[in-house]
Coordinates of C-alpha atoms (C1' of nucleotides) in Angstrom, one line a residue:
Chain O
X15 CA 120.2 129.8 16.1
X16 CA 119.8 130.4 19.4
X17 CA 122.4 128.1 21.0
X18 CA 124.5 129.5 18.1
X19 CA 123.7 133.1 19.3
X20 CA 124.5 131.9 23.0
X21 CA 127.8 131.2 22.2
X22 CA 128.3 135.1 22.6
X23 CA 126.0 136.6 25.2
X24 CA 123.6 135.3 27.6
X25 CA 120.2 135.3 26.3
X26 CA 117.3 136.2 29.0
X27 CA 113.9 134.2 29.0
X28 CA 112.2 137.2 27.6
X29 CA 115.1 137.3 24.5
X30 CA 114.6 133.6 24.3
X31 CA 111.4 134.5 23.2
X32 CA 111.0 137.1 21.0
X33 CA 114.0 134.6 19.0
X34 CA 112.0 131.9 19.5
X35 CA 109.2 133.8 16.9
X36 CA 111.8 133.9 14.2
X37 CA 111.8 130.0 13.7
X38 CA 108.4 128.9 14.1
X39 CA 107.2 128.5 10.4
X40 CA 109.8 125.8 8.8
X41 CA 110.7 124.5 5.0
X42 CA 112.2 121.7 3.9
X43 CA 114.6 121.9 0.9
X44 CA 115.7 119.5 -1.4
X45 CA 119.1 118.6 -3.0
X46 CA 120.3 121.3 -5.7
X47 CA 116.7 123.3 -4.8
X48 CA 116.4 127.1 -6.1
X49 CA 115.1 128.8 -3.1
X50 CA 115.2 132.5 -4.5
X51 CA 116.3 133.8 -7.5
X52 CA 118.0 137.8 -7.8
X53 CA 115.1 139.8 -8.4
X54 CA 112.3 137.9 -7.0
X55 CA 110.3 140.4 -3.9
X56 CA 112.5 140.1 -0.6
X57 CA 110.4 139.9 2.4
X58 CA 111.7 137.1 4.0
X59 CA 115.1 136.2 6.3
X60 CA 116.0 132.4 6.9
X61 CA 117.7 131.1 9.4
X62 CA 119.3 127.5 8.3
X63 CA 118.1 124.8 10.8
X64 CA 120.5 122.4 9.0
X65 CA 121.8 121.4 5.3
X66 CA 124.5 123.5 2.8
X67 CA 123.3 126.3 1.0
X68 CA 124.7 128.8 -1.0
X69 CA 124.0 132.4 -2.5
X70 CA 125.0 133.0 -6.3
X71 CA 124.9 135.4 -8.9
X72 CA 125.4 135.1 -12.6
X73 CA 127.9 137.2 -14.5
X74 CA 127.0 139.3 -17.7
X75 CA 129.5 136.8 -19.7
X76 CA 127.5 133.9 -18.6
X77 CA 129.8 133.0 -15.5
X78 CA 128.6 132.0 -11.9
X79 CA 129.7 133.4 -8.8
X80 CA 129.4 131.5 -5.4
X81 CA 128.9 134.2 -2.6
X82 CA 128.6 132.7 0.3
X83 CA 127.9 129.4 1.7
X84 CA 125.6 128.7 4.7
X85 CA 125.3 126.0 7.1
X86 CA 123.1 125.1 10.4
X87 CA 122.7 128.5 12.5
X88 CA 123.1 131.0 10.0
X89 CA 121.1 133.5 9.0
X90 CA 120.7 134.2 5.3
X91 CA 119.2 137.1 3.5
X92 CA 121.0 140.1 5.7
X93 CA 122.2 142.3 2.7
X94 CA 118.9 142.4 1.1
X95 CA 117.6 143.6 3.9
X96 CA 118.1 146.9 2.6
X97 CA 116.6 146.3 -0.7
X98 CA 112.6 145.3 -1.9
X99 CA 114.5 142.6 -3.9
X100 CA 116.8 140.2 -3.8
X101 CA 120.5 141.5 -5.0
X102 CA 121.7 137.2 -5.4
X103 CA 119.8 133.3 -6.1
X104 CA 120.0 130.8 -3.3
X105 CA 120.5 127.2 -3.6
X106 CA 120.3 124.6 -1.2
X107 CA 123.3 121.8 -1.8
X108 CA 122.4 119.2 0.0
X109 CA 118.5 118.4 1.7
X110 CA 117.6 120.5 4.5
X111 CA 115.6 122.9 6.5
X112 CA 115.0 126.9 7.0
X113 CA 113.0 128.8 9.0
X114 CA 111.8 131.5 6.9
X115 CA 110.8 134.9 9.1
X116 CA 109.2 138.4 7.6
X117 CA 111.9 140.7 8.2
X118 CA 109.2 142.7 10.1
X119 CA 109.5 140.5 12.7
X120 CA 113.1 142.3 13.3
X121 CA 111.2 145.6 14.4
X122 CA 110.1 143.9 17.0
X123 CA 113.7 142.9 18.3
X124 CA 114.8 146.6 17.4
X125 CA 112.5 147.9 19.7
X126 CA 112.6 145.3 22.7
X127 CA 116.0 143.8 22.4
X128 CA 119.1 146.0 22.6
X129 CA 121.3 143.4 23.1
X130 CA 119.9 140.8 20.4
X131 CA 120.2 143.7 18.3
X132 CA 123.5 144.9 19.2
X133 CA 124.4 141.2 18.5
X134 CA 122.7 140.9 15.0
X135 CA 124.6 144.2 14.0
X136 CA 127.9 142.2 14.9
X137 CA 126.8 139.5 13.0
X138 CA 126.3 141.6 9.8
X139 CA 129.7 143.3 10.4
X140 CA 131.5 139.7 10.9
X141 CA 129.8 139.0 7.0
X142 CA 130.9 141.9 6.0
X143 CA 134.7 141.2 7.4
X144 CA 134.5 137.4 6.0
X145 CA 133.3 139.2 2.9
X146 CA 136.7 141.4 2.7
X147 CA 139.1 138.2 3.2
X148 CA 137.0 136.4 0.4
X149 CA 137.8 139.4 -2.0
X150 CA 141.1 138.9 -0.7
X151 CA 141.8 135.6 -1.4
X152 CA 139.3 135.0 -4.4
X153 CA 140.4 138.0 -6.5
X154 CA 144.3 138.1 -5.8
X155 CA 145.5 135.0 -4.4
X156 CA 147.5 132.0 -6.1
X157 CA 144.7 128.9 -6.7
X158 CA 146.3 127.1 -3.9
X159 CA 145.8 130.0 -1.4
X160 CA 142.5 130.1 -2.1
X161 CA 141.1 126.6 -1.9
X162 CA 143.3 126.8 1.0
X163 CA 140.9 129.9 2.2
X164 CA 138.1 128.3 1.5
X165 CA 138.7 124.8 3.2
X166 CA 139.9 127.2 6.2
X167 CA 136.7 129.2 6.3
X168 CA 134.5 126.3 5.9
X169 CA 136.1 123.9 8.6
X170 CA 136.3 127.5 11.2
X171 CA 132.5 127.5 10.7
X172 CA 131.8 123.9 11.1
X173 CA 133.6 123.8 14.5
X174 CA 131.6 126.5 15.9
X175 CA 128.5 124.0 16.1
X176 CA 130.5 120.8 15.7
X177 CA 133.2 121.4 18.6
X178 CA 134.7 117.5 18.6
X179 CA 134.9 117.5 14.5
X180 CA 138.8 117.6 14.1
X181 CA 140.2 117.9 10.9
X182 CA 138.1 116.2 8.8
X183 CA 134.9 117.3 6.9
X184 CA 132.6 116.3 4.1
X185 CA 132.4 118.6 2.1
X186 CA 129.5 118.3 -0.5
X187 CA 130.4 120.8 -3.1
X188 CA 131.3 120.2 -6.3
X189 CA 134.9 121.1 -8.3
X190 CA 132.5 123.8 -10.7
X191 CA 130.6 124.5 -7.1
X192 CA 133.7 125.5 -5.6
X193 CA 135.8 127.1 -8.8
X194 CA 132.7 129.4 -9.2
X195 CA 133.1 130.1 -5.0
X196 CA 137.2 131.1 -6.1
X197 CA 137.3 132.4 -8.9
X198 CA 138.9 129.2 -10.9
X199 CA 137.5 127.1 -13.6
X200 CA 136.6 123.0 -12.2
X201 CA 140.1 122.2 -14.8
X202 CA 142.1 124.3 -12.5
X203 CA 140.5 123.4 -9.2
X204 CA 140.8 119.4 -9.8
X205 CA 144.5 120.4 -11.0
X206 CA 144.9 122.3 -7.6
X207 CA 143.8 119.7 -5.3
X208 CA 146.0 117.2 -6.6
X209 CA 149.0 119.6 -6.0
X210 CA 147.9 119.6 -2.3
X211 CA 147.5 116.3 -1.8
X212 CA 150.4 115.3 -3.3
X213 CA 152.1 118.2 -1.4
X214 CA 150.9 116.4 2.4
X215 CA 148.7 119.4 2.8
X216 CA 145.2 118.1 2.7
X217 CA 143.6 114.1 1.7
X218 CA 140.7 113.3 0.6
X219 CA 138.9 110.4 1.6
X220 CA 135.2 109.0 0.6
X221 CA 134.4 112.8 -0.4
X222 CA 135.3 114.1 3.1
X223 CA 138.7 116.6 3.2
X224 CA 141.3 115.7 5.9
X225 CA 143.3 119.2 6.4
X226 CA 146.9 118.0 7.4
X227 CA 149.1 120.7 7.7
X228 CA 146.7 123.3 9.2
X229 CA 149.9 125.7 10.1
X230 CA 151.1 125.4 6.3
X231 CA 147.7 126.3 5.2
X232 CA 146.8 129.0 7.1
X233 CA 150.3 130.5 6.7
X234 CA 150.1 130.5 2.8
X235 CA 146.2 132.5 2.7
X236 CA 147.1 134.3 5.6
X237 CA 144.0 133.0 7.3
X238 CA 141.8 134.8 9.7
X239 CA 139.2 132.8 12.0
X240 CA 136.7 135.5 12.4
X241 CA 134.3 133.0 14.1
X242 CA 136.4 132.1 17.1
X243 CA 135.7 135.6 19.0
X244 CA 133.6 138.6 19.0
X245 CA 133.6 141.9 20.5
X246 CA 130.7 142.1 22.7
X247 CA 132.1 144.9 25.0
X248 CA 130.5 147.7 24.0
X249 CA 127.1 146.3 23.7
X250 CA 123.9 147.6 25.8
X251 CA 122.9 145.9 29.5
X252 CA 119.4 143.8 28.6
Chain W
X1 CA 125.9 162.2 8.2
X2 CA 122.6 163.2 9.5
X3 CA 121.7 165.0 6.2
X4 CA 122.7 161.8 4.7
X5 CA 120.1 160.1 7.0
X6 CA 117.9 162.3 6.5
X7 CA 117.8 161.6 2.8
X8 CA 115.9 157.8 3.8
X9 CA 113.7 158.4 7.1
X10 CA 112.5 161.4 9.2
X11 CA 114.5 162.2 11.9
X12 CA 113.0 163.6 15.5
X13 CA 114.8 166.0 17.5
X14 CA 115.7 163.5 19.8
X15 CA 117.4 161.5 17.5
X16 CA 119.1 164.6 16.0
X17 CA 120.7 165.2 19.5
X18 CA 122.0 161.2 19.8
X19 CA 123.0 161.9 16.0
X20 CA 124.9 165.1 17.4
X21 CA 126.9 163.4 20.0
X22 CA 128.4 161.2 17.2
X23 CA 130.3 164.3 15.6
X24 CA 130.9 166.5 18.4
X25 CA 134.8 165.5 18.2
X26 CA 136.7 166.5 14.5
X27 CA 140.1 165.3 13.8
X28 CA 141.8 166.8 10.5
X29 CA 144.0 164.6 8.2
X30 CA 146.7 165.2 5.3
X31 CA 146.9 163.9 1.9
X32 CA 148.2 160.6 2.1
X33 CA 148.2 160.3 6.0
X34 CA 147.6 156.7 7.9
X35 CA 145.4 156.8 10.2
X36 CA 144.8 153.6 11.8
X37 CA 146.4 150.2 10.4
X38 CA 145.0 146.4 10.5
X39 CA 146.0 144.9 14.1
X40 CA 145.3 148.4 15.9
X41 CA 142.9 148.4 18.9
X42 CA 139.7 149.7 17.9
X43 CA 137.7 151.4 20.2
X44 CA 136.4 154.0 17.3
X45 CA 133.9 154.5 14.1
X46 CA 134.4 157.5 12.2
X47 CA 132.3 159.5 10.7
X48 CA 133.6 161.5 7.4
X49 CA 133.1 165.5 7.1
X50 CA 134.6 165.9 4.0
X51 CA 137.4 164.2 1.9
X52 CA 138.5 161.0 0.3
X53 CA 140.1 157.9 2.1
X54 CA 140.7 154.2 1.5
X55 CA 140.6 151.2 3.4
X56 CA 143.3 148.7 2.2
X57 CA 145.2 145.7 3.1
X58 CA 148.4 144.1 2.7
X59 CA 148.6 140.7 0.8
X60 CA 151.0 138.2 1.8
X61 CA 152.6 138.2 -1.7
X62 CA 153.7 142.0 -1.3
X63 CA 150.3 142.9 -3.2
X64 CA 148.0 145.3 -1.7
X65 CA 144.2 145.4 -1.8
X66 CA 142.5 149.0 -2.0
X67 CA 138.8 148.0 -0.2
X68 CA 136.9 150.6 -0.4
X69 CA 136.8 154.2 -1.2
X70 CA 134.9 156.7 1.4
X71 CA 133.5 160.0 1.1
X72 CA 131.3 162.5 3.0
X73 CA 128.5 161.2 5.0
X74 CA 130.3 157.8 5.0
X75 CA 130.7 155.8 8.1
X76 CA 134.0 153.8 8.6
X77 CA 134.6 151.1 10.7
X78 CA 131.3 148.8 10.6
X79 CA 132.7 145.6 9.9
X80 CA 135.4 145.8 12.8
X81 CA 132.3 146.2 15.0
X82 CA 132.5 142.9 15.5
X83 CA 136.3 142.7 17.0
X84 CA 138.4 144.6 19.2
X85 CA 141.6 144.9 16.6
X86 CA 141.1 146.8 13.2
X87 CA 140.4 144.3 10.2
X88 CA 142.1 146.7 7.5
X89 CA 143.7 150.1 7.3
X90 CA 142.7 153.6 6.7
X91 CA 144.9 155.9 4.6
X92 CA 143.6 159.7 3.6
X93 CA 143.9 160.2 -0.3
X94 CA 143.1 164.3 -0.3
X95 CA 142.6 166.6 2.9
X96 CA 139.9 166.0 5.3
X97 CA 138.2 165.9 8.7
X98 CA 137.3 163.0 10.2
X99 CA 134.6 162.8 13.3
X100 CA 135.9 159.4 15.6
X101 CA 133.4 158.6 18.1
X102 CA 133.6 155.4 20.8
X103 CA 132.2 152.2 19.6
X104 CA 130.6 152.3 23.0
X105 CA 128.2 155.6 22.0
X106 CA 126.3 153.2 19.8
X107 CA 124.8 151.2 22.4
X108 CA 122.8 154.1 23.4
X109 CA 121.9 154.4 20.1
X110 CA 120.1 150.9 19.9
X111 CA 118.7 151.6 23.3
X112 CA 117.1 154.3 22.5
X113 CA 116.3 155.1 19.0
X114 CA 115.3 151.8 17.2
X115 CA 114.5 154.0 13.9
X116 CA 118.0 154.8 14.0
X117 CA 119.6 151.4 14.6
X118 CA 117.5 150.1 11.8
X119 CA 118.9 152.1 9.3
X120 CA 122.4 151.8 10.6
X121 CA 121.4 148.5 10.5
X122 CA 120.6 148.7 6.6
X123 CA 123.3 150.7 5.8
X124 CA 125.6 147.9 7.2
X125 CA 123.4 145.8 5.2
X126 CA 123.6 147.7 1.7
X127 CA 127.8 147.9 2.3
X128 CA 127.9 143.9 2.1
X129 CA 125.3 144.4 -0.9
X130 CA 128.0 146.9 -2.1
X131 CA 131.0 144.1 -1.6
X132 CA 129.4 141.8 -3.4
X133 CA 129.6 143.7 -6.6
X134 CA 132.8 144.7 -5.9
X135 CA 134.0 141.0 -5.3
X136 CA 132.1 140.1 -8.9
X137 CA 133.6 142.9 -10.5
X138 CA 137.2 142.9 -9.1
X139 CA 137.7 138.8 -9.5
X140 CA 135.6 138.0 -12.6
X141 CA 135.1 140.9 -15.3
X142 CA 137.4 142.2 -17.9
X143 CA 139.7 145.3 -17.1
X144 CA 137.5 147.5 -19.3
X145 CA 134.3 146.2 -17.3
X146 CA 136.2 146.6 -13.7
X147 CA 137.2 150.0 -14.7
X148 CA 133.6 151.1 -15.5
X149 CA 132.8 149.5 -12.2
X150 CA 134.7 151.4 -9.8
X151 CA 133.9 154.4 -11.8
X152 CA 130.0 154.2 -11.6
X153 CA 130.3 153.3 -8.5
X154 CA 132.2 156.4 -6.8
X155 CA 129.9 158.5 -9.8
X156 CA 126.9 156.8 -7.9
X157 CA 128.2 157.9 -4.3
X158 CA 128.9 161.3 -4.9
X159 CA 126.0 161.9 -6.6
X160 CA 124.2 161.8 -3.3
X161 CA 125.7 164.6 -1.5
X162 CA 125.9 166.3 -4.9
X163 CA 123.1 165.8 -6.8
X164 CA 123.3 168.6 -9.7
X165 CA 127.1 167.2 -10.2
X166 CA 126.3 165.6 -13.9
X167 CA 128.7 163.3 -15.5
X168 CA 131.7 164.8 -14.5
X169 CA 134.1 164.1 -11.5
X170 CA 137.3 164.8 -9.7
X171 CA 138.9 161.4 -9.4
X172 CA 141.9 161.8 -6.8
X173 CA 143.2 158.5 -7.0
X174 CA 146.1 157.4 -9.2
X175 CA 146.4 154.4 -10.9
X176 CA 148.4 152.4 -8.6
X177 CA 145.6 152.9 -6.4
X178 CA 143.1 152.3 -8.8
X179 CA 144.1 149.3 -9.9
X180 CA 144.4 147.8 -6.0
X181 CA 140.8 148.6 -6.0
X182 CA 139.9 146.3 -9.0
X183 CA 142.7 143.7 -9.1
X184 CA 144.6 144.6 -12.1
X185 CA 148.2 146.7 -12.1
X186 CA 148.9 150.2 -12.9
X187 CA 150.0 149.1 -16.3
X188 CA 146.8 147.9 -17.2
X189 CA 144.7 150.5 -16.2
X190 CA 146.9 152.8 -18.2
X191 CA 146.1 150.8 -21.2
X192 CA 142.3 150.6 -20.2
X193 CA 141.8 153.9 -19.4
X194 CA 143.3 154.6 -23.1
X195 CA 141.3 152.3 -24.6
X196 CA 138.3 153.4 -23.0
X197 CA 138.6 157.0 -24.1
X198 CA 139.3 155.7 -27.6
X199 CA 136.2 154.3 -28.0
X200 CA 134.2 157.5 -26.4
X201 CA 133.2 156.0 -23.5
X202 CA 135.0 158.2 -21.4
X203 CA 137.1 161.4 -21.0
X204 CA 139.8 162.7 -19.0
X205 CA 140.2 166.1 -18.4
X206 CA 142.6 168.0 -15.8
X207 CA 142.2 165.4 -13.8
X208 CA 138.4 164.7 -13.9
X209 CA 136.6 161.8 -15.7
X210 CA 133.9 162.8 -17.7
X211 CA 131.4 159.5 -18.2
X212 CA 129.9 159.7 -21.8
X213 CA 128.5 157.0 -22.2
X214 CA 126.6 156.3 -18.8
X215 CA 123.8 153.6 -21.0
X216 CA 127.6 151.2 -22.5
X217 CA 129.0 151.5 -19.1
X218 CA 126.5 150.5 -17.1
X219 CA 125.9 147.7 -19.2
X220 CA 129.3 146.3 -19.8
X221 CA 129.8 146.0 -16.0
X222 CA 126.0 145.1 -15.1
X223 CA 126.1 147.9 -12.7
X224 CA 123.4 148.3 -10.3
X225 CA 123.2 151.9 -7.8
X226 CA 122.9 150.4 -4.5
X227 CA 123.0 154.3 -3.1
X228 CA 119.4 155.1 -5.0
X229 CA 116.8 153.2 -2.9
X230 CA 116.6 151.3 0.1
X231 CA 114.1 149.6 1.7
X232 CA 113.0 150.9 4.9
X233 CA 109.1 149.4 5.1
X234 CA 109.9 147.1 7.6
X235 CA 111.5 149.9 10.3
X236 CA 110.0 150.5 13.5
X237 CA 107.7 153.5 14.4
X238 CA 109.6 156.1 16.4
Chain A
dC21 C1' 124.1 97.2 -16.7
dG22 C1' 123.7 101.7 -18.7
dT23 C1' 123.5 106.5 -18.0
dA24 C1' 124.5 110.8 -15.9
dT25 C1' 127.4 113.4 -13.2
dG26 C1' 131.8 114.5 -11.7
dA27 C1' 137.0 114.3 -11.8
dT28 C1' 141.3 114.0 -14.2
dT29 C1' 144.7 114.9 -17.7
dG30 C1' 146.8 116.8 -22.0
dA31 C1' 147.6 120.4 -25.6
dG32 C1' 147.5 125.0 -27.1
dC33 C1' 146.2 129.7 -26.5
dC34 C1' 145.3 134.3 -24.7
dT35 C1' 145.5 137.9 -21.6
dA36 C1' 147.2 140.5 -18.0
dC37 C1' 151.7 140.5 -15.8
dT38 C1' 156.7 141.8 -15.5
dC39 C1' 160.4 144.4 -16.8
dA40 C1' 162.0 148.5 -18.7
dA41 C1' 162.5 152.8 -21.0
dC42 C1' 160.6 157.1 -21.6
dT43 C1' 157.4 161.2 -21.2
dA44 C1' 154.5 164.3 -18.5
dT45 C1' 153.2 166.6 -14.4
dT46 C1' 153.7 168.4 -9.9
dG47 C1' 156.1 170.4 -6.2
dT48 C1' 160.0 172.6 -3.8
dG49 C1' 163.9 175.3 -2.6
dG50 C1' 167.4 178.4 -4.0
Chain T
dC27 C1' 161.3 182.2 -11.8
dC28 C1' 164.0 178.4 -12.8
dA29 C1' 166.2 173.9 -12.0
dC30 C1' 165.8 169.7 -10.2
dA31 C1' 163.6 165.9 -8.0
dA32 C1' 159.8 163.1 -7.3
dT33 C1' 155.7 161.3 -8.6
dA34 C1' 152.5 159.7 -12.1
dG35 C1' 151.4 158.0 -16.6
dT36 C1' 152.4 155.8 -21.2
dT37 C1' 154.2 152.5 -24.3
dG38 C1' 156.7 148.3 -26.0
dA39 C1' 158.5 143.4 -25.7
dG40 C1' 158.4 139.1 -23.8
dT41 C1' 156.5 135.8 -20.4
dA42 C1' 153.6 132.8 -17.6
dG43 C1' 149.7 131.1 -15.6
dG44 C1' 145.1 129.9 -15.8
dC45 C1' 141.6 129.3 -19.5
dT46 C1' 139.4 126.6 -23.3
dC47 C1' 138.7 122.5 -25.7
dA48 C1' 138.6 117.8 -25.6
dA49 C1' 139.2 113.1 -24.4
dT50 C1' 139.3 109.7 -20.8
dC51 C1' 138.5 107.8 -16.3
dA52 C1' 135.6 107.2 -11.9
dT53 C1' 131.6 107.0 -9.3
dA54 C1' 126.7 107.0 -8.2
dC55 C1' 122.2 105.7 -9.1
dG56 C1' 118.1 103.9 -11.1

DNA sequence: CGTATGATTGAGCCTACTCAACTATTGTGG
DNA sequence: CCACAATAGTTGAGTAGGCTCAATCATACG
């Protein structure tokens, strides 16, 4: 998290340190794992050390929704943080490892780490942002804008810890996995991608995605990469 | 605001006075006025003194998507925190009076008053919390269920500032707006809000919606009041 | 090699949309 | 105060796109 977090500001030795604290206890997770469930007692964060993950909740007609998915350098768990409970379930996808912290450890950054703070609060308000283009694209978009969205989303996150990556991902989520993330059933998702491919706008290859016409695609969501830049201007000195 | 604060932690007189600074500048707006759109330099939050505004934004298919409605006490502008353009716009549904402040005021906020960071902190938190159920409700649930959403919802907000309100409520909005909000078109909230009434679960009367059956409409959408509680155990001493 | 999971394809249906006409309400200027 | 315009809401008819159901094909794994 912390070379993720470096990417923004600089990080003193003293910063380093108190960050350090937030990943010292560690958990291994295994393929298709529940970690939490909506409900359960909420005194935990995690920050994802590596593996996919994902936050869900079930819908009163027995439907799923996929919130959010996490990869290596995210931190998980920041909307319950106003809650004594959980408000979604998370599931790891693939095997992997978190770093579980008390949220009381984040008093402790409140108090001695303007900037980290500052930082975190950006971070919360970039979910929130990525949250607005998902309502966007999952609730009014044609199906092939938003696979489109979500292959953008998920390959603008990737880079940020995977600079030399290219075009090409694997992406290790099922057709149900990702309907449920859209809005589509798995029928209409399997139907979708064989549009695009057939199209020239993405291939698939040995379950990795190849995005080929990244202008077309971003063009027909109207696609935002909110992880490229940040405003860190009017944050405190350390 | 700070009476809205007030309702979750103590506040010292210090932090009333960094509180202060936050409104000391008013700005008045008219029914149906725009006051900032997406792509705008943002340098400001604003704070709400009284009246009703919407953030939207435009979809690439001529669609529009009504975000989310504000009232009193509200805070606008947290998820653009993290960038130096505006990620949506802000239109004025009734008369009001706005309070802008600089971005930059906040970092003596976190400086200073950790208290006070953590529960802007968790209020940034509980809005994500907020889009979430939004996102199920406006991409997954019947109309009827969307409807009783947004209803409960702005019913659930006002009832904080206005505790002794009841089940009644001026509703300002018409139902192009409306259905922006919950991804359905005017036509159909016409039909839903007909419906709706037919079976007694609500009633519309000189322009206020009267909730009558609070138990069937909370259950149809699932709704949870994310306004009630929050969790502020894990806040720093002042 | 057999089983389980996942992906593809076809047929028919259903629901919210579009288009369109009409009614109701609100607001404004003469 | 009335006439007119503009905005908002209602209702009907027909359409279309994504869903459901179901069968088949592909792949991975023990």
């Amino acid at each position: 998290m912390v070379a993720k977090l470096k990417h923004y500001i600089d990080i003193t030795d003293a910063e380093h340190k108190l960050l350090g604290a937030l990943e010292k206890t560690e958990r291994s997770t295994s393929a298709g794992e529940e970690i939490f469930a909506g409900g359960d007692v909420n005194k935990n964060l995690f920050v994802v050390k590596y593996g996919w993950l994902y936050t869900y909740t079930n819908l009163p007609d027995g439907g799923r929704l996929v919130v959010r998915v996490y990869h290596a350098g995210d931190i998980i768990g920041m909307p319950a943080l106003a809650f004594d409970h959980h408000t979604v379930n998370l599931r790891a996808v693939t095997k992997g490892c978190l770093c579980p912290f008390p949220k009381s450890e984040l008093d402790v950054i409140v108090k001695r780490a303007p900037r980290i703070t500052a930082l975190l609060f950006t971070i919360a308000a970039r979910e929130e942002a990525i949250l607005v283009d998902t309502l966007r694209a999952a609730s009014r978009m044609r199906p092939e804008s938003r696979v489109a969205h979500l292959l953008l989303g998920l390959h603008a996150r990737l880079k940020i810890t995977n600079s030399q990556m290219g075009n090409r991902f694997r992406l290790p989520l099922n057709q149900t996995d990702i309907g449920d993330a859209i809005g589509l059933t798995n029928v209409t998702v399997s139907r979708t991608f064989s549009i695009m491919e057939k199209k020239g706008l993405i291939e698939r290859v040995d379950g990795e995605i190849i995005l080929i016409d990244l202008c077309e695609l971003e063009r027909q969501c109207d696609f935002q990469d909110r992880h490229a830049a940040m405003d860190t201007s009017w944050f405190p000195s350390s």
